[in-house]
Amino acid sequence: MTPELDRLSRPSRAISRSISAENPTGGPGAGGAATEGPGAQAAGAMGRGWKISPCIEIAAGATATIAAIEGAGTIRHVWLTAAPHRAWRGSILRIYWEGEGEGKGKGEGEPAVEVPLGDFFCQGWNVFGQVSSATVAANPNGGLNCYWPMPFHHSARVTVENVSPDPMTLYYQVDYELDDDIPADALYFHAQWRRSNPVPRGEVHTLLDGLRGSGHYVGTYLAWGVNSPGWWGEGEVKFYFDGDTEFPTICGTGTEDYFGGAWNFDVPGTGYTAYTTPYLGLHQVLKPDGLYRSQQRFGMYRWHIPDPVRFHREMRATIQCLGSGPGDGNGLGYRYRPNSDDIASTVFFYLDAPSAAASLPPKPTFLSMEVD
């Protein structure tokens, strides 16, 4: 029996709650009681309780708080969908723990999660890609689900900022438990986004840097846009932690190998072949269309759930932007070459602090992210 199923067989004092546009406070017996909202006209004479407020609209440049929770508990599931699809890279999901960002936290007030909405759910290209994994599920057509457990001791806050020039419509549901038995040493969930567009030739793309504390690195999602012909995924993923300097403790053998594939993801006669599994996948292969989409683009994920990367003092991680071409008589049949691709990464980790301000990348210009 899996730990999740085993948990269901045990008695618990936890109290189930859910926040949505139909119950924005998550209060008991408060769902579906709206008297006005975007669905009022569609409900017509059906009246209160008949989907009066199924969604919210977020104006250009505005930020909506979609969940504000007081007390100890765990967020268990987040579902949302947004329209239009270009809002996936034109909005930012942020999550704060224990009052961070409100002037009363112990850290720098930074969010624990700060990621474009689509990238958090492995949808970095504004184009839907099916994901069937243990912690992220993306279902037709744009139903985005997250099952990363997110415990907290005093409070949690979830916001969505619309950084696009157009309004966005957001449907959402945050399912959580209130529970006074959260272990005192429970780690906080974090996610960070970085983009190198392009990666300077001969340099690496940084996944995570300057992280201080103790915790577990649990996941990587990459939205990779190829800017050179030939094979692009020779690069190694490297994890440096707890005193590593020039060389890492963990070093992979290639990009496709890290994501559980092999031999360029190329099935002879088929070419690039997408797959999605509980812990890893190449779920998105976007090919040039001979017109406006000139470059190949890919989406891939790896969840370190059975194999977390554990660190106790510090951590950083990188991936090489490395391709290969004809071997020029070197006997191998190919030769490595540094590429200069567009790589956007989202990394997921648990940390013994509600804020990881020291490891945050420079504030990105999110408005430059539109790709579709």
CSV table of C-alpha atoms in Angstrom, one decimal:
chain,number,residue,atom,x,y,z
A,1,MET,CA,0.0,0.0,0.0
A,2,THR,CA,1.4,3.4,-0.9
A,3,PRO,CA,1.9,6.0,1.9
A,4,GLU,CA,-1.0,8.0,0.4
A,5,LEU,CA,-3.4,5.1,0.5
A,6,ASP,CA,-2.1,4.0,3.9
A,7,ARG,CA,-2.9,7.5,5.3
A,8,LEU,CA,-6.6,7.0,4.3
A,9,SER,CA,-6.9,3.9,6.4
A,10,ARG,CA,-5.9,5.7,9.6
A,11,PRO,CA,-8.1,7.9,11.8
A,12,SER,CA,-7.3,11.6,11.8
A,13,ARG,CA,-8.3,14.8,13.5
A,14,ALA,CA,-7.6,16.8,10.4
A,15,ILE,CA,-10.5,18.9,9.1
A,16,SER,CA,-11.1,19.1,5.3
A,17,ARG,CA,-11.5,22.5,3.8
A,18,SER,CA,-11.7,23.9,0.2
A,19,ILE,CA,-11.3,27.4,-1.2
A,20,SER,CA,-12.7,28.4,-4.6
A,21,ALA,CA,-14.6,31.2,-6.2
A,22,GLU,CA,-17.7,29.5,-4.8
A,23,ASN,CA,-16.2,29.5,-1.3
A,24,PRO,CA,-13.4,32.1,-1.1
A,25,THR,CA,-12.9,31.8,2.6
A,26,GLY,CA,-13.0,28.0,2.9
A,27,GLY,CA,-15.5,28.3,5.7
A,28,PRO,CA,-17.6,25.3,6.7
A,29,GLY,CA,-21.0,25.3,5.1
A,30,ALA,CA,-20.1,28.3,3.0
A,31,GLY,CA,-19.8,26.8,-0.4
A,32,GLY,CA,-22.0,27.9,-3.3
A,33,ALA,CA,-23.7,30.6,-1.4
A,34,ALA,CA,-22.8,33.5,-3.7
A,35,THR,CA,-25.5,35.9,-4.8
A,36,GLU,CA,-23.5,37.6,-7.5
A,37,GLY,CA,-20.7,36.6,-9.8
A,38,PRO,CA,-19.7,35.7,-13.4
A,39,GLY,CA,-22.3,32.9,-13.5
A,40,ALA,CA,-25.3,34.9,-12.3
A,41,GLN,CA,-26.7,35.5,-15.8
A,42,ALA,CA,-26.1,31.8,-16.9
A,43,ALA,CA,-27.8,30.6,-13.7
A,44,GLY,CA,-30.8,32.8,-14.6
A,45,ALA,CA,-33.8,32.0,-12.5
A,46,MET,CA,-32.2,29.0,-10.9
A,47,GLY,CA,-30.9,31.2,-8.1
A,48,ARG,CA,-28.5,30.9,-5.2
A,49,GLY,CA,-26.5,27.7,-5.0
A,50,TRP,CA,-26.5,27.2,-8.8
A,51,LYS,CA,-22.9,28.1,-9.9
A,52,ILE,CA,-23.3,31.9,-9.4
A,53,SER,CA,-19.5,32.4,-8.8
A,54,PRO,CA,-17.5,29.7,-10.6
A,55,CYS,CA,-14.5,31.9,-11.5
A,56,ILE,CA,-12.8,35.3,-11.1
A,57,GLU,CA,-11.4,37.8,-13.6
A,58,ILE,CA,-8.0,39.3,-12.9
A,59,ALA,CA,-7.3,42.6,-14.6
A,60,ALA,CA,-4.1,43.3,-16.4
A,61,GLY,CA,-1.4,44.2,-13.8
A,62,ALA,CA,-3.6,43.0,-10.9
A,63,THR,CA,-2.9,40.4,-8.2
A,64,ALA,CA,-5.6,38.2,-6.8
A,65,THR,CA,-5.3,36.3,-3.5
A,66,ILE,CA,-7.0,33.0,-4.2
A,67,ALA,CA,-6.4,31.5,-0.8
A,68,ALA,CA,-5.6,32.9,2.7
A,69,ILE,CA,-5.5,30.2,5.4
A,70,GLU,CA,-5.0,30.7,9.1
A,71,GLY,CA,-3.9,27.9,11.4
A,72,ALA,CA,-1.8,24.8,10.9
A,73,GLY,CA,-2.5,22.5,8.1
A,74,THR,CA,-1.5,21.1,4.7
A,75,ILE,CA,-2.5,22.0,1.2
A,76,ARG,CA,-3.2,18.7,-0.5
A,77,HIS,CA,-4.4,19.6,-4.0
A,78,VAL,CA,-4.6,22.6,-6.3
A,79,TRP,CA,-6.7,22.6,-9.4
A,80,LEU,CA,-7.0,25.5,-11.8
A,81,THR,CA,-7.6,26.5,-15.4
A,82,ALA,CA,-7.1,29.9,-17.0
A,83,ALA,CA,-8.2,31.6,-20.2
A,84,PRO,CA,-6.8,32.4,-22.5
A,85,HIS,CA,-4.0,29.8,-22.7
A,86,ARG,CA,-1.4,32.6,-23.2
A,87,ALA,CA,-2.1,33.6,-19.6
A,88,TRP,CA,-0.1,30.5,-18.5
A,89,ARG,CA,3.1,32.4,-19.2
A,90,GLY,CA,1.5,35.8,-18.6
A,91,SER,CA,0.7,35.2,-14.9
A,92,ILE,CA,2.7,34.4,-11.8
A,93,LEU,CA,1.7,31.9,-9.1
A,94,ARG,CA,3.1,32.8,-5.7
A,95,ILE,CA,2.8,30.9,-2.3
A,96,TYR,CA,3.8,32.4,1.0
A,97,TRP,CA,4.2,30.5,4.3
A,98,GLU,CA,3.9,31.8,7.9
A,99,GLY,CA,3.1,35.4,7.1
A,100,GLU,CA,6.1,36.0,4.7
A,101,GLY,CA,5.4,38.9,2.4
A,102,GLU,CA,3.2,40.6,4.9
A,103,GLY,CA,5.8,42.3,7.0
A,104,LYS,CA,5.6,39.9,9.9
A,105,GLY,CA,7.6,36.9,8.7
A,106,LYS,CA,11.0,35.9,10.1
A,107,GLY,CA,12.7,35.9,6.7
A,108,GLU,CA,13.0,38.4,3.9
A,109,GLY,CA,9.3,38.3,3.1
A,110,GLU,CA,9.9,36.5,-0.2
A,111,PRO,CA,7.4,33.9,-1.6
A,112,ALA,CA,8.4,30.2,-1.3
A,113,VAL,CA,6.8,29.7,-4.7
A,114,GLU,CA,7.3,32.2,-7.5
A,115,VAL,CA,6.7,30.6,-10.9
A,116,PRO,CA,4.8,31.4,-14.1
A,117,LEU,CA,1.4,29.7,-13.8
A,118,GLY,CA,1.9,27.4,-16.7
A,119,ASP,CA,5.5,26.3,-15.8
A,120,PHE,CA,4.4,25.3,-12.3
A,121,PHE,CA,2.1,22.7,-14.0
A,122,CYS,CA,4.6,21.8,-16.8
A,123,GLN,CA,2.9,23.9,-19.4
A,124,GLY,CA,5.7,26.5,-20.2
A,125,TRP,CA,4.9,27.0,-23.9
A,126,ASN,CA,1.2,28.2,-23.7
A,127,VAL,CA,0.3,25.0,-25.5
A,128,PHE,CA,-1.4,22.2,-23.7
A,129,GLY,CA,0.6,19.1,-23.1
A,130,GLN,CA,-0.8,16.0,-21.3
A,131,VAL,CA,1.0,15.1,-18.0
A,132,SER,CA,0.1,12.0,-16.0
A,133,SER,CA,2.5,12.1,-13.1
A,134,ALA,CA,2.4,11.4,-9.4
A,135,THR,CA,2.3,15.1,-8.4
A,136,VAL,CA,1.3,17.1,-11.5
A,137,ALA,CA,-1.5,16.2,-13.8
A,138,ALA,CA,-2.4,18.3,-16.8
A,139,ASN,CA,-5.6,17.1,-18.5
A,140,PRO,CA,-7.6,18.2,-21.5
A,141,ASN,CA,-7.9,21.1,-22.2
A,142,GLY,CA,-5.9,22.9,-19.6
A,143,GLY,CA,-7.1,21.3,-16.3
A,144,LEU,CA,-4.0,21.8,-14.2
A,145,ASN,CA,-3.5,19.8,-11.0
A,146,CYS,CA,-0.9,19.7,-8.3
A,147,TYR,CA,-0.6,17.1,-5.5
A,148,TRP,CA,2.7,18.2,-3.9
A,149,PRO,CA,1.9,18.2,-0.1
A,150,MET,CA,2.5,21.6,1.4
A,151,PRO,CA,2.4,21.7,5.2
A,152,PHE,CA,2.4,24.9,7.3
A,153,HIS,CA,2.3,25.8,11.0
A,154,HIS,CA,0.5,29.2,11.1
A,155,SER,CA,-0.7,30.5,7.8
A,156,ALA,CA,-0.6,30.1,4.0
A,157,ARG,CA,-1.3,32.5,1.2
A,158,VAL,CA,-1.7,31.8,-2.5
A,159,THR,CA,-1.8,34.6,-5.1
A,160,VAL,CA,-1.9,34.9,-8.9
A,161,GLU,CA,-0.6,38.1,-10.6
A,162,ASN,CA,-1.6,38.9,-14.1
A,163,VAL,CA,1.4,40.4,-15.8
A,164,SER,CA,-0.1,40.4,-19.3
A,165,PRO,CA,-1.7,43.4,-21.0
A,166,ASP,CA,-5.1,41.6,-21.1
A,167,PRO,CA,-7.5,40.4,-18.4
A,168,MET,CA,-7.5,36.7,-17.6
A,169,THR,CA,-10.3,34.4,-16.3
A,170,LEU,CA,-9.3,32.0,-13.5
A,171,TYR,CA,-11.2,29.0,-12.2
A,172,TYR,CA,-9.5,27.4,-9.2
A,173,GLN,CA,-9.8,25.2,-6.2
A,174,VAL,CA,-7.4,24.8,-3.3
A,175,ASP,CA,-8.1,21.7,-1.2
A,176,TYR,CA,-6.4,21.6,2.2
A,177,GLU,CA,-6.6,20.2,5.8
A,178,LEU,CA,-6.5,22.0,9.0
A,179,ASP,CA,-4.5,19.9,11.4
A,180,ASP,CA,-2.8,20.8,14.7
A,181,ASP,CA,-0.6,17.7,14.5
A,182,ILE,CA,1.8,19.0,11.8
A,183,PRO,CA,5.3,17.9,12.9
A,184,ALA,CA,7.4,20.7,14.3
A,185,ASP,CA,10.2,19.8,11.9
A,186,ALA,CA,8.0,19.6,8.8
A,187,LEU,CA,9.8,21.1,5.7
A,188,TYR,CA,8.3,23.9,3.6
A,189,PHE,CA,7.5,23.4,-0.1
A,190,HIS,CA,9.3,25.8,-2.5
A,191,ALA,CA,9.4,26.3,-6.3
A,192,GLN,CA,11.6,28.6,-8.3
A,193,TRP,CA,11.8,29.6,-12.0
A,194,ARG,CA,14.7,30.7,-14.1
A,195,ARG,CA,15.1,31.4,-17.8
A,196,SER,CA,18.2,31.7,-19.9
A,197,ASN,CA,17.2,33.1,-23.3
A,198,PRO,CA,19.5,32.2,-24.7
A,199,VAL,CA,22.1,30.4,-22.7
A,200,PRO,CA,25.4,32.2,-23.4
A,201,ARG,CA,27.5,29.8,-25.6
A,202,GLY,CA,29.8,27.7,-23.5
A,203,GLU,CA,28.0,28.4,-20.3
A,204,VAL,CA,25.5,26.4,-18.2
A,205,HIS,CA,21.9,27.1,-17.3
A,206,THR,CA,21.6,27.5,-13.5
A,207,LEU,CA,18.7,25.5,-12.0
A,208,LEU,CA,19.2,26.6,-8.4
A,209,ASP,CA,21.9,28.6,-6.7
A,210,GLY,CA,22.9,29.9,-3.3
A,211,LEU,CA,20.4,27.8,-1.4
A,212,ARG,CA,21.1,27.6,2.4
A,213,GLY,CA,19.5,25.3,4.8
A,214,SER,CA,18.5,21.6,5.1
A,215,GLY,CA,16.1,19.9,2.8
A,216,HIS,CA,15.3,17.8,-0.2
A,217,TYR,CA,15.4,18.7,-3.9
A,218,VAL,CA,12.4,16.9,-5.4
A,219,GLY,CA,11.8,18.0,-9.0
A,220,THR,CA,12.8,19.6,-12.3
A,221,TYR,CA,10.7,20.9,-15.2
A,222,LEU,CA,12.3,22.3,-18.3
A,223,ALA,CA,10.8,24.2,-21.2
A,224,TRP,CA,13.6,23.9,-23.8
A,225,GLY,CA,13.6,25.7,-27.1
A,226,VAL,CA,16.3,24.6,-29.5
A,227,ASN,CA,18.2,27.2,-31.5
A,228,SER,CA,20.7,25.0,-33.4
A,229,PRO,CA,20.3,22.0,-35.8
A,230,GLY,CA,21.3,18.6,-34.7
A,231,TRP,CA,21.0,16.9,-31.3
A,232,TRP,CA,20.7,19.3,-28.4
A,233,GLY,CA,20.6,17.1,-25.2
A,234,GLU,CA,24.1,16.0,-24.4
A,235,GLY,CA,24.3,18.2,-21.3
A,236,GLU,CA,24.8,16.8,-17.8
A,237,VAL,CA,22.7,17.8,-14.8
A,238,LYS,CA,24.9,18.4,-11.8
A,239,PHE,CA,24.0,18.7,-8.1
A,240,TYR,CA,26.5,20.5,-5.8
A,241,PHE,CA,25.8,20.4,-2.1
A,242,ASP,CA,27.3,20.5,1.4
A,243,GLY,CA,30.8,21.7,0.6
A,244,ASP,CA,31.1,20.8,-3.1
A,245,THR,CA,33.1,23.4,-5.0
A,246,GLU,CA,34.4,22.8,-8.5
A,247,PHE,CA,32.9,19.3,-9.0
A,248,PRO,CA,29.5,18.0,-7.9
A,249,THR,CA,28.5,15.0,-5.9
A,250,ILE,CA,25.8,14.0,-8.4
A,251,CYS,CA,26.5,14.2,-12.1
A,252,GLY,CA,24.3,12.7,-14.8
A,253,THR,CA,25.3,11.4,-18.2
A,254,GLY,CA,23.1,13.5,-20.5
A,255,THR,CA,19.8,15.4,-20.6
A,256,GLU,CA,17.6,12.6,-22.0
A,257,ASP,CA,19.2,10.2,-19.5
A,258,TYR,CA,18.3,12.5,-16.5
A,259,PHE,CA,14.6,12.5,-17.7
A,260,GLY,CA,14.6,8.7,-18.0
A,261,GLY,CA,15.0,8.4,-21.8
A,262,ALA,CA,17.8,7.3,-24.0
A,263,TRP,CA,19.4,7.8,-27.4
A,264,ASN,CA,18.1,11.2,-28.1
A,265,PHE,CA,14.4,10.3,-27.3
A,266,ASP,CA,14.5,9.0,-30.9
A,267,VAL,CA,12.5,5.9,-31.8
A,268,PRO,CA,13.8,4.9,-35.2
A,269,GLY,CA,11.3,5.6,-37.9
A,270,THR,CA,9.2,7.8,-35.5
A,271,GLY,CA,11.6,10.4,-34.2
A,272,TYR,CA,11.1,12.3,-31.0
A,273,THR,CA,8.6,10.2,-28.9
A,274,ALA,CA,6.7,11.8,-26.1
A,275,TYR,CA,5.9,9.9,-22.9
A,276,THR,CA,4.5,10.7,-19.4
A,277,THR,CA,5.1,8.4,-16.3
A,278,PRO,CA,4.6,8.9,-12.6
A,279,TYR,CA,8.1,10.3,-12.0
A,280,LEU,CA,9.5,11.5,-15.3
A,281,GLY,CA,8.6,12.3,-18.9
A,282,LEU,CA,9.1,14.1,-22.1
A,283,HIS,CA,5.5,15.0,-22.4
A,284,GLN,CA,5.7,17.8,-25.0
A,285,VAL,CA,7.3,17.8,-28.5
A,286,LEU,CA,6.4,20.9,-30.4
A,287,LYS,CA,7.7,20.8,-34.0
A,288,PRO,CA,8.2,23.6,-36.5
A,289,ASP,CA,5.2,24.2,-38.7
A,290,GLY,CA,7.0,25.6,-41.7
A,291,LEU,CA,5.6,29.0,-41.1
A,292,TYR,CA,5.8,30.9,-37.8
A,293,ARG,CA,6.9,28.2,-35.4
A,294,SER,CA,10.4,27.9,-36.6
A,295,GLN,CA,12.1,26.1,-33.7
A,296,GLN,CA,11.7,22.8,-32.0
A,297,ARG,CA,10.5,23.1,-28.4
A,298,PHE,CA,10.2,20.5,-25.7
A,299,GLY,CA,8.7,20.0,-22.2
A,300,MET,CA,10.2,17.5,-19.8
A,301,TYR,CA,10.0,16.7,-16.0
A,302,ARG,CA,11.7,14.6,-13.4
A,303,TRP,CA,10.3,14.1,-9.9
A,304,HIS,CA,12.8,13.0,-7.3
A,305,ILE,CA,10.2,11.4,-5.1
A,306,PRO,CA,11.6,7.9,-4.6
A,307,ASP,CA,15.1,9.4,-4.9
A,308,PRO,CA,15.2,12.8,-3.3
A,309,VAL,CA,18.4,14.7,-3.4
A,310,ARG,CA,19.1,15.5,0.2
A,311,PHE,CA,21.3,18.3,1.4
A,312,HIS,CA,22.0,19.6,4.9
A,313,ARG,CA,23.8,23.0,4.5
A,314,GLU,CA,23.7,24.3,1.0
A,315,MET,CA,22.9,23.4,-2.6
A,316,ARG,CA,23.1,24.5,-6.2
A,317,ALA,CA,22.3,22.7,-9.5
A,318,THR,CA,23.1,23.3,-13.1
A,319,ILE,CA,22.5,21.8,-16.6
A,320,GLN,CA,24.8,22.1,-19.5
A,321,CYS,CA,23.5,23.4,-22.8
A,322,LEU,CA,25.4,20.9,-25.0
A,323,GLY,CA,24.7,19.4,-28.4
A,324,SER,CA,26.5,17.2,-30.8
A,325,GLY,CA,27.3,17.0,-34.5
A,326,PRO,CA,29.4,15.1,-37.0
A,327,GLY,CA,32.5,13.7,-35.5
A,328,ASP,CA,35.1,15.0,-38.0
A,329,GLY,CA,37.0,11.7,-38.0
A,330,ASN,CA,37.4,11.5,-34.2
A,331,GLY,CA,36.2,7.8,-34.2
A,332,LEU,CA,33.1,8.5,-32.2
A,333,GLY,CA,30.8,9.5,-35.1
A,334,TYR,CA,30.0,12.8,-33.4
A,335,ARG,CA,31.5,15.7,-31.6
A,336,TYR,CA,30.2,17.7,-28.7
A,337,ARG,CA,29.4,21.4,-29.3
A,338,PRO,CA,28.1,24.1,-26.9
A,339,ASN,CA,24.7,25.4,-27.9
A,340,SER,CA,22.9,28.6,-27.1
A,341,ASP,CA,19.3,27.5,-26.5
A,342,ASP,CA,16.3,29.0,-24.7
A,343,ILE,CA,16.0,27.1,-21.4
A,344,ALA,CA,13.3,27.9,-18.8
A,345,SER,CA,13.5,25.8,-15.6
A,346,THR,CA,11.2,25.3,-12.6
A,347,VAL,CA,12.7,23.5,-9.6
A,348,PHE,CA,10.9,22.1,-6.6
A,349,PHE,CA,12.3,21.5,-3.2
A,350,TYR,CA,11.5,21.3,0.5
A,351,LEU,CA,13.4,23.4,2.9
A,352,ASP,CA,13.6,23.9,6.7
A,353,ALA,CA,12.6,27.6,6.3
A,354,PRO,CA,9.4,29.3,4.9
A,355,SER,CA,11.5,31.7,2.8
A,356,ALA,CA,14.6,31.0,0.7
A,357,ALA,CA,15.4,34.6,-0.2
A,358,ALA,CA,19.1,34.0,-0.5
A,359,SER,CA,18.6,31.6,-3.4
A,360,LEU,CA,16.1,33.6,-5.4
A,361,PRO,CA,17.2,34.5,-9.0
A,362,PRO,CA,17.1,38.2,-10.2
A,363,LYS,CA,13.5,39.3,-10.7
A,364,PRO,CA,12.6,38.3,-14.3
A,365,THR,CA,10.9,40.4,-16.9
A,366,PHE,CA,7.8,38.2,-17.1
A,367,LEU,CA,6.2,40.2,-19.9
A,368,SER,CA,9.0,39.0,-22.2
A,369,MET,CA,7.9,35.4,-21.8
A,370,GLU,CA,5.0,35.1,-24.3
A,371,VAL,CA,5.8,32.4,-26.9
A,372,ASP,CA,2.5,31.6,-28.6
